[in-house]
PDB file of C-alpha atoms in Angstrom:
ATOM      1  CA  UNK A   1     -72.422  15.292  16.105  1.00 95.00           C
ATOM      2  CA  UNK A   2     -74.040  17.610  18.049  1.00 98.00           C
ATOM      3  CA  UNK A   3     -71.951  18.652  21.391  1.00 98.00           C
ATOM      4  CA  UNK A   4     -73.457  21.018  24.475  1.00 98.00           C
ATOM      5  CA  UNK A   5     -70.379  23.083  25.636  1.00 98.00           C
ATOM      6  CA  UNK A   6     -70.056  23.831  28.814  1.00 98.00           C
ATOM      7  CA  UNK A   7     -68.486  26.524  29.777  1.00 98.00           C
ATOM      8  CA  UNK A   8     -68.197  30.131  32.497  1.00 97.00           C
ATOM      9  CA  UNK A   9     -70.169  29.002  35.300  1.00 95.00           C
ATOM     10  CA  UNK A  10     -69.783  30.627  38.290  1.00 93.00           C
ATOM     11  CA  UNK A  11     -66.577  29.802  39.979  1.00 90.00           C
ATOM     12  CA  UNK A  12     -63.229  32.735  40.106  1.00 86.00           C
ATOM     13  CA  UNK A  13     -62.208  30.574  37.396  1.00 88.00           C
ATOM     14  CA  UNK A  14     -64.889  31.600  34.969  1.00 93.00           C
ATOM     15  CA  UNK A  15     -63.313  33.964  32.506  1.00 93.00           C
ATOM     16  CA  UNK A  16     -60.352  31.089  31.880  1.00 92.00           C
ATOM     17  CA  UNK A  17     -62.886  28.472  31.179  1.00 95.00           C
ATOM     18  CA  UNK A  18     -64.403  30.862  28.916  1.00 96.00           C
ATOM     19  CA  UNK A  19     -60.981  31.678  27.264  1.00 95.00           C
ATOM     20  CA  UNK A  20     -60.718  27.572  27.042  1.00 96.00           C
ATOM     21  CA  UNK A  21     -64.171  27.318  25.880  1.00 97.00           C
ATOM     22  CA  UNK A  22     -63.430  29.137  22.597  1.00 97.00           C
ATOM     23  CA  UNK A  23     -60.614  27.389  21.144  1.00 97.00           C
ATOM     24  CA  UNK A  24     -62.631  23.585  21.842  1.00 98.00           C
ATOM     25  CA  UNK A  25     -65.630  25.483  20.506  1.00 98.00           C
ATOM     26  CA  UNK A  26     -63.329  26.163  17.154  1.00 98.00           C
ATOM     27  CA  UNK A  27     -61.836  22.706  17.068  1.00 97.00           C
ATOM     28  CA  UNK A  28     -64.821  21.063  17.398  1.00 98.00           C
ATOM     29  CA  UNK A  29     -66.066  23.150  13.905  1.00 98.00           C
ATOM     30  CA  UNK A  30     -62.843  22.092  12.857  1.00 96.00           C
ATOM     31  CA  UNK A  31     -64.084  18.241  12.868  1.00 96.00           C
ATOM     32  CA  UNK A  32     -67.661  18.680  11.556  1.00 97.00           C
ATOM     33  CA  UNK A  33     -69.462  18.911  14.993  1.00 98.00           C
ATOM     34  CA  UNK A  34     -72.017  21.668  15.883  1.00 98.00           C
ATOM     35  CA  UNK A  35     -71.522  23.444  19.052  1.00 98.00           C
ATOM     36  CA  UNK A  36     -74.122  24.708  21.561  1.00 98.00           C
ATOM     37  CA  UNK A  37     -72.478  26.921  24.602  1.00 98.00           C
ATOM     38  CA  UNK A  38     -74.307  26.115  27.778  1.00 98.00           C
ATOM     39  CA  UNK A  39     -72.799  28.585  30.454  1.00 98.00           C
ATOM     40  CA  UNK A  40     -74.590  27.540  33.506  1.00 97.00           C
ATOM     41  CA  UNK A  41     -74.028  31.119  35.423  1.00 96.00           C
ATOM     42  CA  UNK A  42     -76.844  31.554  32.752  1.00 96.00           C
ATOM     43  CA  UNK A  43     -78.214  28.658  31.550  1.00 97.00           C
ATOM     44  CA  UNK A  44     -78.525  26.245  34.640  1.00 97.00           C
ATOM     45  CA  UNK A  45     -82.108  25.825  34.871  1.00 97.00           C
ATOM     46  CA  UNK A  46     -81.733  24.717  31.466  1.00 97.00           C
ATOM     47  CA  UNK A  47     -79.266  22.335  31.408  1.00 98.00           C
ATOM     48  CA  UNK A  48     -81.248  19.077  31.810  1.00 98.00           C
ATOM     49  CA  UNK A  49     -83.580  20.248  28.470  1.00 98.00           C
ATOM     50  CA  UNK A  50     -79.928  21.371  26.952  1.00 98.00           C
ATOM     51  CA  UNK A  51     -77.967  17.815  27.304  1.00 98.00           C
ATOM     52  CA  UNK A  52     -81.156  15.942  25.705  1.00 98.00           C
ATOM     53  CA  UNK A  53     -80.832  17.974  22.328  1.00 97.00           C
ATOM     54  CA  UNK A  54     -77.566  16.895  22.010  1.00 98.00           C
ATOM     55  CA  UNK A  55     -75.235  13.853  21.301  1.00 98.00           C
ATOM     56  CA  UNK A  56     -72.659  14.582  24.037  1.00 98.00           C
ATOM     57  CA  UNK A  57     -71.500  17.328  25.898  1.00 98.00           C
ATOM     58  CA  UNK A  58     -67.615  18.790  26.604  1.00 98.00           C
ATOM     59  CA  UNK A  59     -67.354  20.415  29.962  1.00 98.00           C
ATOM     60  CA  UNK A  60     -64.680  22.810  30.704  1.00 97.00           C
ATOM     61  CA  UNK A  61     -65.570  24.056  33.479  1.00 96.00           C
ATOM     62  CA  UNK A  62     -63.147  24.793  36.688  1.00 93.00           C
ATOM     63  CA  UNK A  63     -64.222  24.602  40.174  1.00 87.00           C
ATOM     64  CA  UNK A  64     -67.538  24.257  41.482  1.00 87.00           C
ATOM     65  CA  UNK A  65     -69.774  23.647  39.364  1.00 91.00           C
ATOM     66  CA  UNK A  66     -68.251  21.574  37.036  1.00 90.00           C
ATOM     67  CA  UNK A  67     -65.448  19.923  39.084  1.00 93.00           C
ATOM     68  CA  UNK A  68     -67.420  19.490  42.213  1.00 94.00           C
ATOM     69  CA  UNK A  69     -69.508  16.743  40.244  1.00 96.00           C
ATOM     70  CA  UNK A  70     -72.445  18.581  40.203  1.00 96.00           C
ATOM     71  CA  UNK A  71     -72.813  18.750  36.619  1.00 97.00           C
ATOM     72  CA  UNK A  72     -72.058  15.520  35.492  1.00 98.00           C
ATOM     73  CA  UNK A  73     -74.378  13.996  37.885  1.00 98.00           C
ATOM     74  CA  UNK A  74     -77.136  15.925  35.833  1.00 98.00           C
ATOM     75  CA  UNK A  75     -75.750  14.600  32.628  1.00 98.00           C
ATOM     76  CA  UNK A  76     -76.168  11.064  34.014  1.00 98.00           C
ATOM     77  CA  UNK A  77     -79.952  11.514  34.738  1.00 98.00           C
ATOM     78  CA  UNK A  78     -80.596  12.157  31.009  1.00 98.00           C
ATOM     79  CA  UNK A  79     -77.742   9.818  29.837  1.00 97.00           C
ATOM     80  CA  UNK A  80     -75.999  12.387  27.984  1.00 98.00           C
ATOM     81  CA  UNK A  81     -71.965  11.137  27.860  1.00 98.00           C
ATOM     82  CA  UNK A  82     -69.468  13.775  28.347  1.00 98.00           C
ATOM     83  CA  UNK A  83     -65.363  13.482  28.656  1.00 97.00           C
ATOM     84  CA  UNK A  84     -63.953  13.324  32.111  1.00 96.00           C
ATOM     85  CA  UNK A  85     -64.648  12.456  35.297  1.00 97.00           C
ATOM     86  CA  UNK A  86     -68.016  11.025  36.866  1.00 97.00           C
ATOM     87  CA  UNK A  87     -69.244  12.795  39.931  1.00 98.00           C
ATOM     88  CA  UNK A  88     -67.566  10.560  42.483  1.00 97.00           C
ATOM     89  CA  UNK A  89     -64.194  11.071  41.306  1.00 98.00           C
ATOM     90  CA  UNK A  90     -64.564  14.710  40.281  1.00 97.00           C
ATOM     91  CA  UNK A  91     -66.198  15.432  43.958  1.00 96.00           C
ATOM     92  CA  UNK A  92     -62.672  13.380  45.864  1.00 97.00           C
ATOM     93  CA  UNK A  93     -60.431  15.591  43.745  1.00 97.00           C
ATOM     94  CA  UNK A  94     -61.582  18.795  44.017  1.00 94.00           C
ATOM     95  CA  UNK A  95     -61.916  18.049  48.004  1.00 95.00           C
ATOM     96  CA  UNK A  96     -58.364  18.450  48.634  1.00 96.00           C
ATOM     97  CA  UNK A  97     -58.826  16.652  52.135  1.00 97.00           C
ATOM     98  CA  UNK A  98     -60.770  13.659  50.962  1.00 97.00           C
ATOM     99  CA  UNK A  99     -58.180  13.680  47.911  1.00 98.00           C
ATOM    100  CA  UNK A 100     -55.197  13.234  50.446  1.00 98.00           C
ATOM    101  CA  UNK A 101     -56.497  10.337  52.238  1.00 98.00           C
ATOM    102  CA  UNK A 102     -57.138   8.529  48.811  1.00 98.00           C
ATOM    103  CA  UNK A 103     -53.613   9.383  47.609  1.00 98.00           C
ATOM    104  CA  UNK A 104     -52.052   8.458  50.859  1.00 98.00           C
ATOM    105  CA  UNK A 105     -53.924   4.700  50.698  1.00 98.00           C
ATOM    106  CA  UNK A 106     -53.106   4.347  47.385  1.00 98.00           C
ATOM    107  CA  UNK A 107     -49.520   4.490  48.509  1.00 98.00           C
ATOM    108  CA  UNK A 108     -48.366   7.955  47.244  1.00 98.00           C
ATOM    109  CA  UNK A 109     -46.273  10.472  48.489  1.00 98.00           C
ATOM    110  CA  UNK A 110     -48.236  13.338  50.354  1.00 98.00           C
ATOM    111  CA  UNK A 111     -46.694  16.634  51.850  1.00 98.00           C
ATOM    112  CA  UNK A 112     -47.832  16.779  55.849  1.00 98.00           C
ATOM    113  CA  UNK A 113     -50.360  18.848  56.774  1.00 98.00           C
ATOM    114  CA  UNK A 114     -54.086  19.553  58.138  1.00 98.00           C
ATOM    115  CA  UNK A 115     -57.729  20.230  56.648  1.00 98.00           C
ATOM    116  CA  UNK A 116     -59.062  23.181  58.383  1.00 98.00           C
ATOM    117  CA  UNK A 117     -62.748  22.912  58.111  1.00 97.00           C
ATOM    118  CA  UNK A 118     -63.425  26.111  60.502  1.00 96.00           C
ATOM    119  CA  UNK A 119     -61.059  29.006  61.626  1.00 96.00           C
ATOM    120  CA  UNK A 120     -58.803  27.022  64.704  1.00 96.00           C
ATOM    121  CA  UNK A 121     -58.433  30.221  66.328  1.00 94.00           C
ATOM    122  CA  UNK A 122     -55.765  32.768  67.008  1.00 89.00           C
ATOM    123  CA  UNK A 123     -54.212  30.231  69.480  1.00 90.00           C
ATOM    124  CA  UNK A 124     -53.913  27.579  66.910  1.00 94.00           C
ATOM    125  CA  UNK A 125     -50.170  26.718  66.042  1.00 93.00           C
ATOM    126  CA  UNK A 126     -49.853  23.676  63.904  1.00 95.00           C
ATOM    127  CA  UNK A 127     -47.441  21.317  64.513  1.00 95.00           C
ATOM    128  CA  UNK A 128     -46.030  22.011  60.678  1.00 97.00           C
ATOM    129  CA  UNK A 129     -42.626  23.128  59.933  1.00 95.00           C
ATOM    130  CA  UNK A 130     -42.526  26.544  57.875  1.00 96.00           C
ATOM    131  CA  UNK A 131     -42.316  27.515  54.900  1.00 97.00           C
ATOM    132  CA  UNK A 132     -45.910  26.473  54.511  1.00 97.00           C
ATOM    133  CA  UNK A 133     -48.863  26.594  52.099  1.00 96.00           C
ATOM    134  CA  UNK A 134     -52.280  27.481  53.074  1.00 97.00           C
ATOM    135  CA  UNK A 135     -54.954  26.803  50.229  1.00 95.00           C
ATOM    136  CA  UNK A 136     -58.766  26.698  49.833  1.00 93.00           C
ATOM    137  CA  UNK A 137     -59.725  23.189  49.961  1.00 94.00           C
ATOM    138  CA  UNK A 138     -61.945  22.731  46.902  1.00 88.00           C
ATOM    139  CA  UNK A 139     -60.086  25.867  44.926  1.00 75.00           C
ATOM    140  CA  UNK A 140     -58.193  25.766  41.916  1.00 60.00           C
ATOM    141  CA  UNK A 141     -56.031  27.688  39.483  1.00 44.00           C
ATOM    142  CA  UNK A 142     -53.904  28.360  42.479  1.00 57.00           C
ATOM    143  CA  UNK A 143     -56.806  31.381  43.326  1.00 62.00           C
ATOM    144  CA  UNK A 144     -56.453  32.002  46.992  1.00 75.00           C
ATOM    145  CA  UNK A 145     -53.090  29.707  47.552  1.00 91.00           C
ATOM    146  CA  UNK A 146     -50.468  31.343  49.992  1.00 94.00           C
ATOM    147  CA  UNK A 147     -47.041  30.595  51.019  1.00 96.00           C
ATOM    148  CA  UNK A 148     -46.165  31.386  54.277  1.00 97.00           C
ATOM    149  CA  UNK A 149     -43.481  31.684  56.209  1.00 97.00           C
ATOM    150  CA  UNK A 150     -44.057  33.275  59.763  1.00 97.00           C
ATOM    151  CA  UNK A 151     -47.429  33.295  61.766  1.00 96.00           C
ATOM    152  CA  UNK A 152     -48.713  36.563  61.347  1.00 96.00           C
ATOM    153  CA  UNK A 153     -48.431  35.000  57.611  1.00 97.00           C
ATOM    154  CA  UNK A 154     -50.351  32.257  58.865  1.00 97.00           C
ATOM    155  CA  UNK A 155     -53.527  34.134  60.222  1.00 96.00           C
ATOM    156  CA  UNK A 156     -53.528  36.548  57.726  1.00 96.00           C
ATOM    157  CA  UNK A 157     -53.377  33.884  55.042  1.00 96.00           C
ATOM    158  CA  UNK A 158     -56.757  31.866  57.462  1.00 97.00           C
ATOM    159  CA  UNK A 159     -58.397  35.025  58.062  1.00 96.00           C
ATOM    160  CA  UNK A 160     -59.016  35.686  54.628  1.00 95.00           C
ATOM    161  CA  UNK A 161     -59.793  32.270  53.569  1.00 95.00           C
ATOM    162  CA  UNK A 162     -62.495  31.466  56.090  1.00 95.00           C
ATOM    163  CA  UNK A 163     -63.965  35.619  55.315  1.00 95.00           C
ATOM    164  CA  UNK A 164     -64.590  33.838  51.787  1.00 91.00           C
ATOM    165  CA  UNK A 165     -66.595  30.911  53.702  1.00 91.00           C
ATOM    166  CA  UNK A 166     -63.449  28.701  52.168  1.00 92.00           C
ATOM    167  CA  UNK A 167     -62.113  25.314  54.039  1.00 95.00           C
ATOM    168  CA  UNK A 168     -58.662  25.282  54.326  1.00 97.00           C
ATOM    169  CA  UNK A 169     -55.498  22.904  53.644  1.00 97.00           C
ATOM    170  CA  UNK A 170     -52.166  23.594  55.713  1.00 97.00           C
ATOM    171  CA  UNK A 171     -49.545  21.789  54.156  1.00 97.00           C
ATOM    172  CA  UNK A 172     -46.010  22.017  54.649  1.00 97.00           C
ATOM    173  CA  UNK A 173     -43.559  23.340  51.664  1.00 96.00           C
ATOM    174  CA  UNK A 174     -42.113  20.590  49.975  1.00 96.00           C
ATOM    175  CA  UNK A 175     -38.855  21.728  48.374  1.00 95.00           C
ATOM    176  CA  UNK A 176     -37.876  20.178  44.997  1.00 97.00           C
ATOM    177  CA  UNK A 177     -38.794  20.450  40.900  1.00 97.00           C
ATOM    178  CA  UNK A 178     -42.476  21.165  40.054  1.00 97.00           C
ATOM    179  CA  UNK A 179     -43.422  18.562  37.669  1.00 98.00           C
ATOM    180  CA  UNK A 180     -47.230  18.122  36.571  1.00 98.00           C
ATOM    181  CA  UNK A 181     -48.178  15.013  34.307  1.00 98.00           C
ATOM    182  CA  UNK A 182     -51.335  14.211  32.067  1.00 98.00           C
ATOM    183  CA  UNK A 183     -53.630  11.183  31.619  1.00 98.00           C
ATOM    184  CA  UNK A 184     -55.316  10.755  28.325  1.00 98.00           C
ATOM    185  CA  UNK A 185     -57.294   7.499  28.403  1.00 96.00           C
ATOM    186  CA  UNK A 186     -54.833   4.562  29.988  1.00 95.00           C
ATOM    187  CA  UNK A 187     -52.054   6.279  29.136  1.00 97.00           C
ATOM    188  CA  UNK A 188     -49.331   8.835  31.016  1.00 98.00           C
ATOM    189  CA  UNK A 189     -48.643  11.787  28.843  1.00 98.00           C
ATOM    190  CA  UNK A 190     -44.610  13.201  28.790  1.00 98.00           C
ATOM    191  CA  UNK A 191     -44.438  15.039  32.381  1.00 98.00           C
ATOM    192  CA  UNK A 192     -43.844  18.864  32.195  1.00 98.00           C
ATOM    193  CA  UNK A 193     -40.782  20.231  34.309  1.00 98.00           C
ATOM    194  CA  UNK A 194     -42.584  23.937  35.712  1.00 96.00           C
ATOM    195  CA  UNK A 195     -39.975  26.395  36.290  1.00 94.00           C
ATOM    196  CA  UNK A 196     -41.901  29.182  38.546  1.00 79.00           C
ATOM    197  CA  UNK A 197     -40.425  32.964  38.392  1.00 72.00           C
ATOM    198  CA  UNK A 198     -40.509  33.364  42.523  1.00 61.00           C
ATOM    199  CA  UNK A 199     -41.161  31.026  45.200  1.00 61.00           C
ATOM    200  CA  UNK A 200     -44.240  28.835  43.952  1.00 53.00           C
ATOM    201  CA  UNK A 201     -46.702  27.936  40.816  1.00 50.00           C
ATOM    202  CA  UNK A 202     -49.170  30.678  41.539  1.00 50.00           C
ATOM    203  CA  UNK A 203     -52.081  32.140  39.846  1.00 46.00           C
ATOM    204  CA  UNK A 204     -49.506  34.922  37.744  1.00 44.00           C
ATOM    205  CA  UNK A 205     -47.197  31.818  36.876  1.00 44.00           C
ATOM    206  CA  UNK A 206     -50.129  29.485  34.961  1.00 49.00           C
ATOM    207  CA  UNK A 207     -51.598  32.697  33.055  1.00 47.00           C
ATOM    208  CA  UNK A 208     -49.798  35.495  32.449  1.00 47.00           C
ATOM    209  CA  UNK A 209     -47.658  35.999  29.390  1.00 52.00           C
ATOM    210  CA  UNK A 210     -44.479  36.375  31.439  1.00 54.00           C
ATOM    211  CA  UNK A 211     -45.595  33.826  33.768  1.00 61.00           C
ATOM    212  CA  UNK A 212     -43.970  30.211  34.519  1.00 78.00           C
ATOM    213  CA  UNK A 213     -41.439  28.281  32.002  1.00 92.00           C
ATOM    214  CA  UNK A 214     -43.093  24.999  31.044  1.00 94.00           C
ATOM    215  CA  UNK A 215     -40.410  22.310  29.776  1.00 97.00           C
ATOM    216  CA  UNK A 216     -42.059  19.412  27.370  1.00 96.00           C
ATOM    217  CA  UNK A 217     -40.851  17.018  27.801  1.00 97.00           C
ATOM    218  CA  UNK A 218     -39.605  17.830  31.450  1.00 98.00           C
ATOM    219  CA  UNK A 219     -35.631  17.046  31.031  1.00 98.00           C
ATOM    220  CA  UNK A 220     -35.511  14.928  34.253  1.00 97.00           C
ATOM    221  CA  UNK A 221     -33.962  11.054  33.951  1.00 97.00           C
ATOM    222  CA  UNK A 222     -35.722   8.425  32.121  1.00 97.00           C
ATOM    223  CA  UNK A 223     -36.382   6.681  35.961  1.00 97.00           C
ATOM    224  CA  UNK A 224     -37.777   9.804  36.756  1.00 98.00           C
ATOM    225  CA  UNK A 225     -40.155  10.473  33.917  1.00 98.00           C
ATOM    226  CA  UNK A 226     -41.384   6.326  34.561  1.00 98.00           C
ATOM    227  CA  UNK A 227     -42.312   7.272  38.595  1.00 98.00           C
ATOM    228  CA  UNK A 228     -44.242  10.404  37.441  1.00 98.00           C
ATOM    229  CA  UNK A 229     -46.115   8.388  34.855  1.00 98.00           C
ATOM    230  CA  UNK A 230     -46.584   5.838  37.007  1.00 98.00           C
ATOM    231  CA  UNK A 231     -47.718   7.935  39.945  1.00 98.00           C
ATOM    232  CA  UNK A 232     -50.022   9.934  37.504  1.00 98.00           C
ATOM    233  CA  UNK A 233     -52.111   6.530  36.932  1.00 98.00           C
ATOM    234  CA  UNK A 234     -51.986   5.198  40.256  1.00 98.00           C
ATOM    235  CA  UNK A 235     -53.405   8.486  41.670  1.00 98.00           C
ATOM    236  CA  UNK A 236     -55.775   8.713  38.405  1.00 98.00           C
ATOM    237  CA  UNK A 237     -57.293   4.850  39.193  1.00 98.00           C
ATOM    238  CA  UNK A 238     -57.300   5.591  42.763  1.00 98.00           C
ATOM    239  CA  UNK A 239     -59.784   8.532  42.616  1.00 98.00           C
ATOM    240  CA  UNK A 240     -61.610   6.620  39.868  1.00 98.00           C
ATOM    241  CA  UNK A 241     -61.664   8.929  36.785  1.00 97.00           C
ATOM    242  CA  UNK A 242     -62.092   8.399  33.523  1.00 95.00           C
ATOM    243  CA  UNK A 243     -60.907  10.211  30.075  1.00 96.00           C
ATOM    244  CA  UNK A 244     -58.242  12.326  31.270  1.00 98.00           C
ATOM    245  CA  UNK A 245     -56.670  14.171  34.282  1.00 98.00           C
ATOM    246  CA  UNK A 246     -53.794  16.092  35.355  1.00 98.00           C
ATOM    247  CA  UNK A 247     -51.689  15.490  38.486  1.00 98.00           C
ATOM    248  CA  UNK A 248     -49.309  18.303  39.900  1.00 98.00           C
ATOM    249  CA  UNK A 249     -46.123  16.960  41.818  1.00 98.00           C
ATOM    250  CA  UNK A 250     -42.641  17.981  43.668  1.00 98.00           C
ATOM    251  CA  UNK A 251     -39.792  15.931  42.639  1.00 98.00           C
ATOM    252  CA  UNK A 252     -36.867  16.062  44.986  1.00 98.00           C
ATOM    253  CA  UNK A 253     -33.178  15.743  44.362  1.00 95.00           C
ATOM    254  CA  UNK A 254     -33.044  12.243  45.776  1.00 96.00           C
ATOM    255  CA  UNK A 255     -36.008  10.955  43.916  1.00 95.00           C
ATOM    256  CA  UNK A 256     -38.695  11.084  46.430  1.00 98.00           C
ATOM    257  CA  UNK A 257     -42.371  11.776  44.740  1.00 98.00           C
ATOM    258  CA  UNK A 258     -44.810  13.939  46.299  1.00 98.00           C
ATOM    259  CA  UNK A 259     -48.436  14.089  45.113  1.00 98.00           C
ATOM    260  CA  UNK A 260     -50.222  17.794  45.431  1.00 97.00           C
ATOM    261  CA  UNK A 261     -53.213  16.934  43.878  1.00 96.00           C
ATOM    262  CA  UNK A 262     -55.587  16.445  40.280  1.00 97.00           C
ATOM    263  CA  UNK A 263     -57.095  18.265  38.158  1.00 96.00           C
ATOM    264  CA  UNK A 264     -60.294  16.633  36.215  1.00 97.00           C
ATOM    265  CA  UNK A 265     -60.825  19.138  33.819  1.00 95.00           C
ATOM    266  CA  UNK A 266     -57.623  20.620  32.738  1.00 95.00           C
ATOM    267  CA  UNK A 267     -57.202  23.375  31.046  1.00 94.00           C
ATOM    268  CA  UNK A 268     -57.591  23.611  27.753  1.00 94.00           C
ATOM    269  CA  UNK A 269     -56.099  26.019  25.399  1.00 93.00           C
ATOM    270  CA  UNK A 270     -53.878  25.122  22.949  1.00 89.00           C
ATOM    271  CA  UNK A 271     -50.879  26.040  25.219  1.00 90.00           C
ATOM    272  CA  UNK A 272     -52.153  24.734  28.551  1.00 94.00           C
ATOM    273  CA  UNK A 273     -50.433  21.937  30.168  1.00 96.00           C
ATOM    274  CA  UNK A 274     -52.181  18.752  28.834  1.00 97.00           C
ATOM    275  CA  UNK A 275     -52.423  19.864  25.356  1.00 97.00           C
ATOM    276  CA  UNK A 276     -48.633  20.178  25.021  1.00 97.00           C
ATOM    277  CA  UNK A 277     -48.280  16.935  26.575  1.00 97.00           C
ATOM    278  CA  UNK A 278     -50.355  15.631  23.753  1.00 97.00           C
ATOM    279  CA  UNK A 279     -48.958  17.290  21.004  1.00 97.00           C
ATOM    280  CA  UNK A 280     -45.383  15.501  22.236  1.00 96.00           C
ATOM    281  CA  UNK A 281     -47.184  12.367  20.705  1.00 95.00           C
ATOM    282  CA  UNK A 282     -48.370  14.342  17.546  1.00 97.00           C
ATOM    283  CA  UNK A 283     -51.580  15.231  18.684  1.00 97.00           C
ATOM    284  CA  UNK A 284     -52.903  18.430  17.371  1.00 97.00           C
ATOM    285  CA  UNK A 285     -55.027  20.493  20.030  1.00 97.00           C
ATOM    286  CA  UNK A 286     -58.017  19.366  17.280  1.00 97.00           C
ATOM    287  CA  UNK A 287     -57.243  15.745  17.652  1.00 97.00           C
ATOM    288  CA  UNK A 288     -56.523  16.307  21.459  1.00 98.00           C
ATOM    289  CA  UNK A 289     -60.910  17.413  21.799  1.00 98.00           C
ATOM    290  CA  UNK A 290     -61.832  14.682  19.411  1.00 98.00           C
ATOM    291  CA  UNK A 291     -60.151  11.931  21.190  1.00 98.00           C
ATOM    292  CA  UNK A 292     -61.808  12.983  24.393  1.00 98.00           C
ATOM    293  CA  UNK A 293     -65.275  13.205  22.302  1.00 97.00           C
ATOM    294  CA  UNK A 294     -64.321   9.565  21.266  1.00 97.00           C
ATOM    295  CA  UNK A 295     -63.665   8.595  25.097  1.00 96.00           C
ATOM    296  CA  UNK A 296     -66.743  10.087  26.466  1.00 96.00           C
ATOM    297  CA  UNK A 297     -68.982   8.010  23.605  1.00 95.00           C
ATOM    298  CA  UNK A 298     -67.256   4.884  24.591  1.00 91.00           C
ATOM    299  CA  UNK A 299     -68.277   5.457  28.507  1.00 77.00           C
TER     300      UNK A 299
END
């Protein structure tokens, strides 16, 4: 089969969906496929001419474009499937805001807090309790996430998201266990109990080598492990996605669920989160690629 790879783009998150891009790049070889890279910081203008060469396409690309929904709505002009998300869903999760009100109807857990979609001003006090988080609303990777605890923490967290031309999410800090859980297909992958070195799941804790301890499966009670699962779909349906997805929680001491958001394109290296969860059901990272291959044909 012939399969357009997308991957780079233009986002902060381009050099890890480059990094992600190589290893499905080698297990697609791995299964017989040929691989064309489309990176479209480079190859945009292409793209449409790109997808009709080819049998499918595999995006991994983070932030916008290629979670925004941006690219798959090219894709479906020129019918060419791809794993994932369709533009819709992949739009209403990256937009943290519009993701909130879709988890909250759904009937999910959501930490309190307020979408920012222009500086409030150096009056503004919201009527949060600190610690709190301040994020970019359509960011991901944890780039640009802050956990504050005072005001001057506050503003200077704002002031240098809205200097970036970012929205921003206040939320307040939910304390409990970090616990992130896959969908592959109609099915809840074993959750992952995150154990951060310092206050929060940052940028450092996902990628560097001495970064957070990921448990698989995440040693929490069966009960436990069922509402994460079940949460995972629920929040999964609600947004509308298809093939896979990733959902980031906090699970607290007395069993209360909180929802922080999803992820439509994971990452994918052979040690990123929803690859382990696979391989606890004795899928390879190789089989992991070609059973989203199989799920975007099947679209």
């Amino acid at each position: 089969m012939k399969v357009l790879l997308l991957a780079g783009g233009w986002s902060p998150e381009r050099e890890v969906s480059l990094k992600g891009g190589e290893q499905i790049a080698a297990a697609l070889k791995e299964r017989g496929h040929s691989v064309t890279l489309c990176d479209p910081a480079k190859d945009f203008e292409r793209l449409m001419d790109m997808a009709r060469e080819h049998d499918a396409a595999f995006i991994n690309l983070h932030g916008a474009p290629g979670e925004d929904g941006l690219v798959q709505a090219i894709l479906d002009r020129v019918n060419c499937p791809y794993q994932g998300a369709g533009p819709a869903g992949s739009f209403l999760a990256l937009h943290k805001a519009a993701a909130r009100q879709i988890f909250r109807d759904a009937g999910l857990n959501i930490p309190d807090g307020v979408f920012l979609p222009r500086h409030p001003g150096p009056n503004w006090k919201p009527d949060l309790q600190y610690p709190m988080f301040v994020k970019s609303n359509t960011g991901g990777s944890s780039l640009h996430l802050s956990r504050v605890t005072n005001e001057e923490e506050l503003y200077t967290a704002l002031n240098s998201l809205f200097s970036m031309g970012e929205e921003a999410i206040v939320e307040t800090a939910v304390v409990g266990r970090e616990v992130t859980c896959g969908v592959l297909g109609e099915e809840a992958l074993a959750p992952i109990l995150v154990v951060s070195k310092g206050n929060y799941f940052d940028y450092h804790n996902k990628y560097a080598p001495d970064g957070a301890q990921e448990i698989c499966p995440a040693p929490i009670a069966p009960e436990e492990t069922a509402k994460v699962q079940d949460a995972a779909l629920r929040a999964h349906h609600a947004l509308g996605l298809k093939g896979y997805s990733r959902a980031d929680f906090i699970l607290q001491d007395d069993g209360t669920l909180y929802i922080l958001e999803v992820n439509t394109t994971p990452g994918m290296t052979s040690t990123s989160l929803v690859p382990r969860e696979a391989a606890v059901k004795g899928m390879s990272f190789a089989d992991l690629v070609e059973r989203l291959l199989e799920l975007a044909l099947e679209r």
